[in-house]
């Protein structure tokens, strides 16, 4: 892996400010070959249509199609080698690969894509736990409390042949091995998580501790390195809130960042033209977690309660709503349009003035630890990055980006943005430049919950009793295993 810092361009401007239009204008006037990397296939199609209509530039959209045997990567490589079309539009996952054929391409990535990927291996079966335990090997690295996963003959074989040869491995295991094998990724695991997982592997007698859930899950973090884009002629990332983006937080010392001299936001520099029209509302004064909503309230019950309140307070108003990624995605009210919890690239809802965000975004304790240990990012910085990545993107899908400016003399329709809790909304208010305080939206299911009293010391089982019970269970399982083995030998 190269230690030389690459130089990348950036365009930092708010959603709807005209970054994409400016990029298209630049492509039309500049010489050379260009590749635009988008978040969705629909956005790729839209950009191709805009390039042709606005500047007469024909762009080739490369995406998965029925009846086409070659992969998007194979078709993009052929496009680069042929040097026929000046402009290609592809999915960002295709662009973020080491492709020597792209050496003539000026790459423009639409949005600041997250640089890390979390792969969780939940292994409730002792046999699969043993397989993963033998496959994943980790060693100490420069980050305290963190181990780096190393490439072995087994991970290399799966990475190189996992997609070309028949096998029964799940796709995420093959993808993990590809990350481990790549020189452009570093894969880490929290040391205690790795040690706990391995301590739950079956012992010499084939007995494992199936009672301890913490020993069945392994969480691995794959971190993309900027060297993966070294073959492109130039690289530009476009997005909003660059300093708060996860990409910049991790790559800030790994890349020489230069503001693009020509591509910029052309319509507005901030949301001051809309801020007086925005009303923020929250459902709780304190932070709301997924654990609280799912275990104490019941997420279905919570959704139904919110839908009823919205229908009562905003009758006949069509709106956007986003739900937890762990939910089934259903919504009771027909006026609510459910959109993805990761809404980057959705541009079809600029007629909506009401938006409701119901996805808790509090990072896990392990996420906080890993970001701090590996990237030096504090919990507060990570939380704000989450908000910019998800909440900001969601609320800017609405009429807030339509370009119409606030005027005291006009009777303009107000925007209403609703989130889970006040601390979250206060961060968003600052980003949007809204001075007006958020108002409470009373949701019966959420506000009717009474927290049960905490257990006292006398209620808890002593540690000695816990260890004794655990040892007894393990001894019992060993005895059962030996008895079953002896019975089988006798039958033979």
Tab-separated table of N, CA and C in Angstrom, residues 301-363:
chain	number	residue	atom	x	y	z
A	301	UNK	N	-46.021	-0.097	17.393
A	301	UNK	CA	-46.901	0.746	18.190
A	301	UNK	C	-46.513	2.220	18.058
A	302	UNK	N	-45.207	2.482	18.065
A	302	UNK	CA	-44.696	3.846	17.928
A	302	UNK	C	-45.069	4.425	16.562
A	303	UNK	N	-44.884	3.657	15.501
A	303	UNK	CA	-45.210	4.123	14.148
A	303	UNK	C	-46.694	4.475	14.023
A	304	UNK	N	-47.547	3.607	14.539
A	304	UNK	CA	-48.985	3.850	14.457
A	304	UNK	C	-49.373	5.123	15.212
A	305	UNK	N	-48.752	5.318	16.366
A	305	UNK	CA	-49.050	6.506	17.164
A	305	UNK	C	-48.623	7.776	16.441
A	306	UNK	N	-47.437	7.765	15.832
A	306	UNK	CA	-46.951	8.928	15.086
A	306	UNK	C	-47.857	9.201	13.888
A	307	UNK	N	-48.236	8.151	13.164
A	307	UNK	CA	-49.089	8.316	11.981
A	307	UNK	C	-50.413	8.978	12.359
A	308	UNK	N	-50.975	8.574	13.486
A	308	UNK	CA	-52.241	9.168	13.931
A	308	UNK	C	-52.075	10.650	14.281
A	309	UNK	N	-50.970	10.984	14.951
A	309	UNK	CA	-50.726	12.377	15.332
A	309	UNK	C	-50.516	13.248	14.093
A	310	UNK	N	-49.739	12.745	13.131
A	310	UNK	CA	-49.489	13.511	11.896
A	310	UNK	C	-50.797	13.729	11.145
A	311	UNK	N	-51.627	12.681	11.060
A	311	UNK	CA	-52.907	12.810	10.350
A	311	UNK	C	-53.821	13.820	11.035
A	312	UNK	N	-53.709	13.911	12.370
A	312	UNK	CA	-54.540	14.841	13.122
A	312	UNK	C	-54.052	16.279	12.988
A	313	UNK	N	-52.754	16.484	13.099
A	313	UNK	CA	-52.207	17.847	13.076
A	313	UNK	C	-51.991	18.390	11.666
A	314	UNK	N	-51.762	17.498	10.704
A	314	UNK	CA	-51.494	17.944	9.327
A	314	UNK	C	-52.401	17.164	8.362
A	315	UNK	N	-53.702	17.323	8.484
A	315	UNK	CA	-54.629	16.569	7.623
A	315	UNK	C	-54.467	16.960	6.155
A	316	UNK	N	-54.573	15.945	5.300
A	316	UNK	CA	-54.524	16.137	3.846
A	316	UNK	C	-53.167	16.601	3.329
A	317	UNK	N	-52.145	16.631	4.190
A	317	UNK	CA	-50.810	17.057	3.753
A	317	UNK	C	-49.982	15.826	3.384
A	318	UNK	N	-49.508	15.787	2.154
A	318	UNK	CA	-48.628	14.692	1.740
A	318	UNK	C	-47.227	14.960	2.276
A	319	UNK	N	-46.538	13.904	2.677
A	319	UNK	CA	-45.245	14.102	3.327
A	319	UNK	C	-44.325	12.908	3.105
A	320	UNK	N	-43.049	13.138	3.425
A	320	UNK	CA	-42.043	12.076	3.387
A	320	UNK	C	-41.843	11.525	4.785
A	321	UNK	N	-41.578	10.237	4.883
A	321	UNK	CA	-41.265	9.628	6.171
A	321	UNK	C	-40.171	8.586	5.955
A	322	UNK	N	-39.214	8.554	6.861
A	322	UNK	CA	-38.188	7.527	6.803
A	322	UNK	C	-38.199	6.759	8.112
A	323	UNK	N	-38.017	5.445	8.016
A	323	UNK	CA	-38.116	4.543	9.156
A	323	UNK	C	-36.776	3.890	9.421
A	324	UNK	N	-36.661	3.206	10.537
A	324	UNK	CA	-35.436	2.485	10.841
A	324	UNK	C	-35.178	1.428	9.777
A	325	UNK	N	-33.906	1.236	9.444
A	325	UNK	CA	-33.530	0.209	8.470
A	325	UNK	C	-33.875	-1.189	8.977
A	326	UNK	N	-34.098	-1.319	10.284
A	326	UNK	CA	-34.456	-2.618	10.867
A	326	UNK	C	-35.947	-2.905	10.777
A	327	UNK	N	-36.729	-1.935	10.298
A	327	UNK	CA	-38.173	-2.085	10.208
A	327	UNK	C	-38.569	-2.675	8.859
A	328	UNK	N	-39.831	-3.117	8.750
A	328	UNK	CA	-40.304	-3.710	7.495
A	328	UNK	C	-40.681	-2.670	6.445
A	329	UNK	N	-40.663	-1.381	6.811
A	329	UNK	CA	-40.891	-0.322	5.838
A	329	UNK	C	-42.337	-0.012	5.542
A	330	UNK	N	-43.283	-0.521	6.338
A	330	UNK	CA	-44.696	-0.228	6.103
A	330	UNK	C	-45.131	1.013	6.886
A	331	UNK	N	-46.106	1.746	6.322
A	331	UNK	CA	-46.608	2.965	6.964
A	331	UNK	C	-48.118	3.016	6.793
A	332	UNK	N	-48.820	3.278	7.886
A	332	UNK	CA	-50.279	3.165	7.901
A	332	UNK	C	-50.980	4.264	7.122
A	333	UNK	N	-50.467	5.471	7.139
A	333	UNK	CA	-51.165	6.616	6.530
A	333	UNK	C	-50.830	6.735	5.039
A	334	UNK	N	-51.827	6.797	4.157
A	334	UNK	CA	-51.559	6.880	2.709
A	334	UNK	C	-50.910	8.198	2.288
A	335	UNK	N	-50.994	9.232	3.130
A	335	UNK	CA	-50.372	10.512	2.774
A	335	UNK	C	-48.857	10.496	2.958
A	336	UNK	N	-48.348	9.498	3.660
A	336	UNK	CA	-46.912	9.419	3.915
A	336	UNK	C	-46.194	8.558	2.898
A	337	UNK	N	-45.172	9.100	2.272
A	337	UNK	CA	-44.346	8.381	1.304
A	337	UNK	C	-43.069	7.925	1.998
A	338	UNK	N	-42.887	6.613	2.127
A	338	UNK	CA	-41.702	6.079	2.803
A	338	UNK	C	-40.509	6.119	1.864
A	339	UNK	N	-39.411	6.712	2.324
A	339	UNK	CA	-38.171	6.737	1.552
A	339	UNK	C	-37.073	6.057	2.357
A	340	UNK	N	-35.999	5.728	1.685
A	340	UNK	CA	-34.901	4.980	2.296
A	340	UNK	C	-34.289	5.721	3.477
A	341	UNK	N	-33.809	4.933	4.454
A	341	UNK	CA	-33.100	5.526	5.590
A	341	UNK	C	-31.792	6.160	5.136
A	342	UNK	N	-31.297	5.770	3.964
A	342	UNK	CA	-30.115	6.393	3.362
A	342	UNK	C	-30.565	7.044	2.052
A	343	UNK	N	-31.037	8.298	2.099
A	343	UNK	CA	-31.738	8.891	0.957
A	343	UNK	C	-30.860	9.624	-0.046
A	344	UNK	N	-29.558	9.432	-0.034
A	344	UNK	CA	-28.692	10.134	-0.974
A	344	UNK	C	-29.146	9.878	-2.413
A	345	UNK	N	-29.230	10.937	-3.178
A	345	UNK	CA	-29.534	10.796	-4.595
A	345	UNK	C	-30.997	10.842	-4.954
A	346	UNK	N	-31.905	10.949	-3.970
A	346	UNK	CA	-33.331	11.035	-4.279
A	346	UNK	C	-33.701	12.499	-4.556
A	347	UNK	N	-34.163	12.774	-5.777
A	347	UNK	CA	-34.418	14.170	-6.158
A	347	UNK	C	-35.843	14.422	-6.630
A	348	UNK	N	-36.768	13.504	-6.347
A	348	UNK	CA	-38.106	13.616	-6.936
A	348	UNK	C	-39.165	14.155	-5.981
A	349	UNK	N	-38.754	14.755	-4.861
A	349	UNK	CA	-39.737	15.120	-3.845
A	349	UNK	C	-39.679	16.602	-3.464
A	350	UNK	N	-39.354	17.459	-4.412
A	350	UNK	CA	-39.245	18.879	-4.111
A	350	UNK	C	-40.603	19.561	-3.976
A	351	UNK	N	-41.683	18.768	-4.110
A	351	UNK	CA	-43.030	19.319	-3.895
A	351	UNK	C	-43.529	19.034	-2.477
A	352	UNK	N	-42.696	18.429	-1.630
A	352	UNK	CA	-43.102	18.064	-0.272
A	352	UNK	C	-42.618	19.108	0.733
A	353	UNK	N	-43.541	19.523	1.623
A	353	UNK	CA	-43.221	20.548	2.619
A	353	UNK	C	-43.226	19.989	4.046
A	354	UNK	N	-43.528	18.727	4.191
A	354	UNK	CA	-43.547	18.073	5.494
A	354	UNK	C	-42.708	16.807	5.411
A	355	UNK	N	-41.807	16.621	6.395
A	355	UNK	CA	-40.938	15.435	6.409
A	355	UNK	C	-40.800	14.937	7.844
A	356	UNK	N	-40.918	13.610	8.015
A	356	UNK	CA	-40.899	12.993	9.345
A	356	UNK	C	-39.808	11.930	9.378
A	357	UNK	N	-38.835	12.105	10.272
A	357	UNK	CA	-37.703	11.167	10.371
A	357	UNK	C	-37.833	10.352	11.657
A	358	UNK	N	-37.982	9.018	11.506
A	358	UNK	CA	-38.225	8.141	12.652
A	358	UNK	C	-37.151	7.066	12.818
A	359	UNK	N	-35.960	7.323	12.312
A	359	UNK	CA	-34.873	6.338	12.416
A	359	UNK	C	-33.851	6.800	13.450
A	360	UNK	N	-33.716	6.104	14.586
A	360	UNK	CA	-32.692	6.470	15.578
A	360	UNK	C	-31.294	6.325	14.980
A	361	UNK	N	-30.429	7.304	15.258
A	361	UNK	CA	-29.096	7.309	14.645
A	361	UNK	C	-27.978	7.332	15.677
A	362	UNK	N	-28.252	6.912	16.900
A	362	UNK	CA	-27.201	6.890	17.917
A	362	UNK	C	-26.223	5.763	17.586
A	363	UNK	N	-24.935	6.065	17.391
A	363	UNK	CA	-23.976	5.004	17.059
A	363	UNK	C	-23.764	4.070	18.234
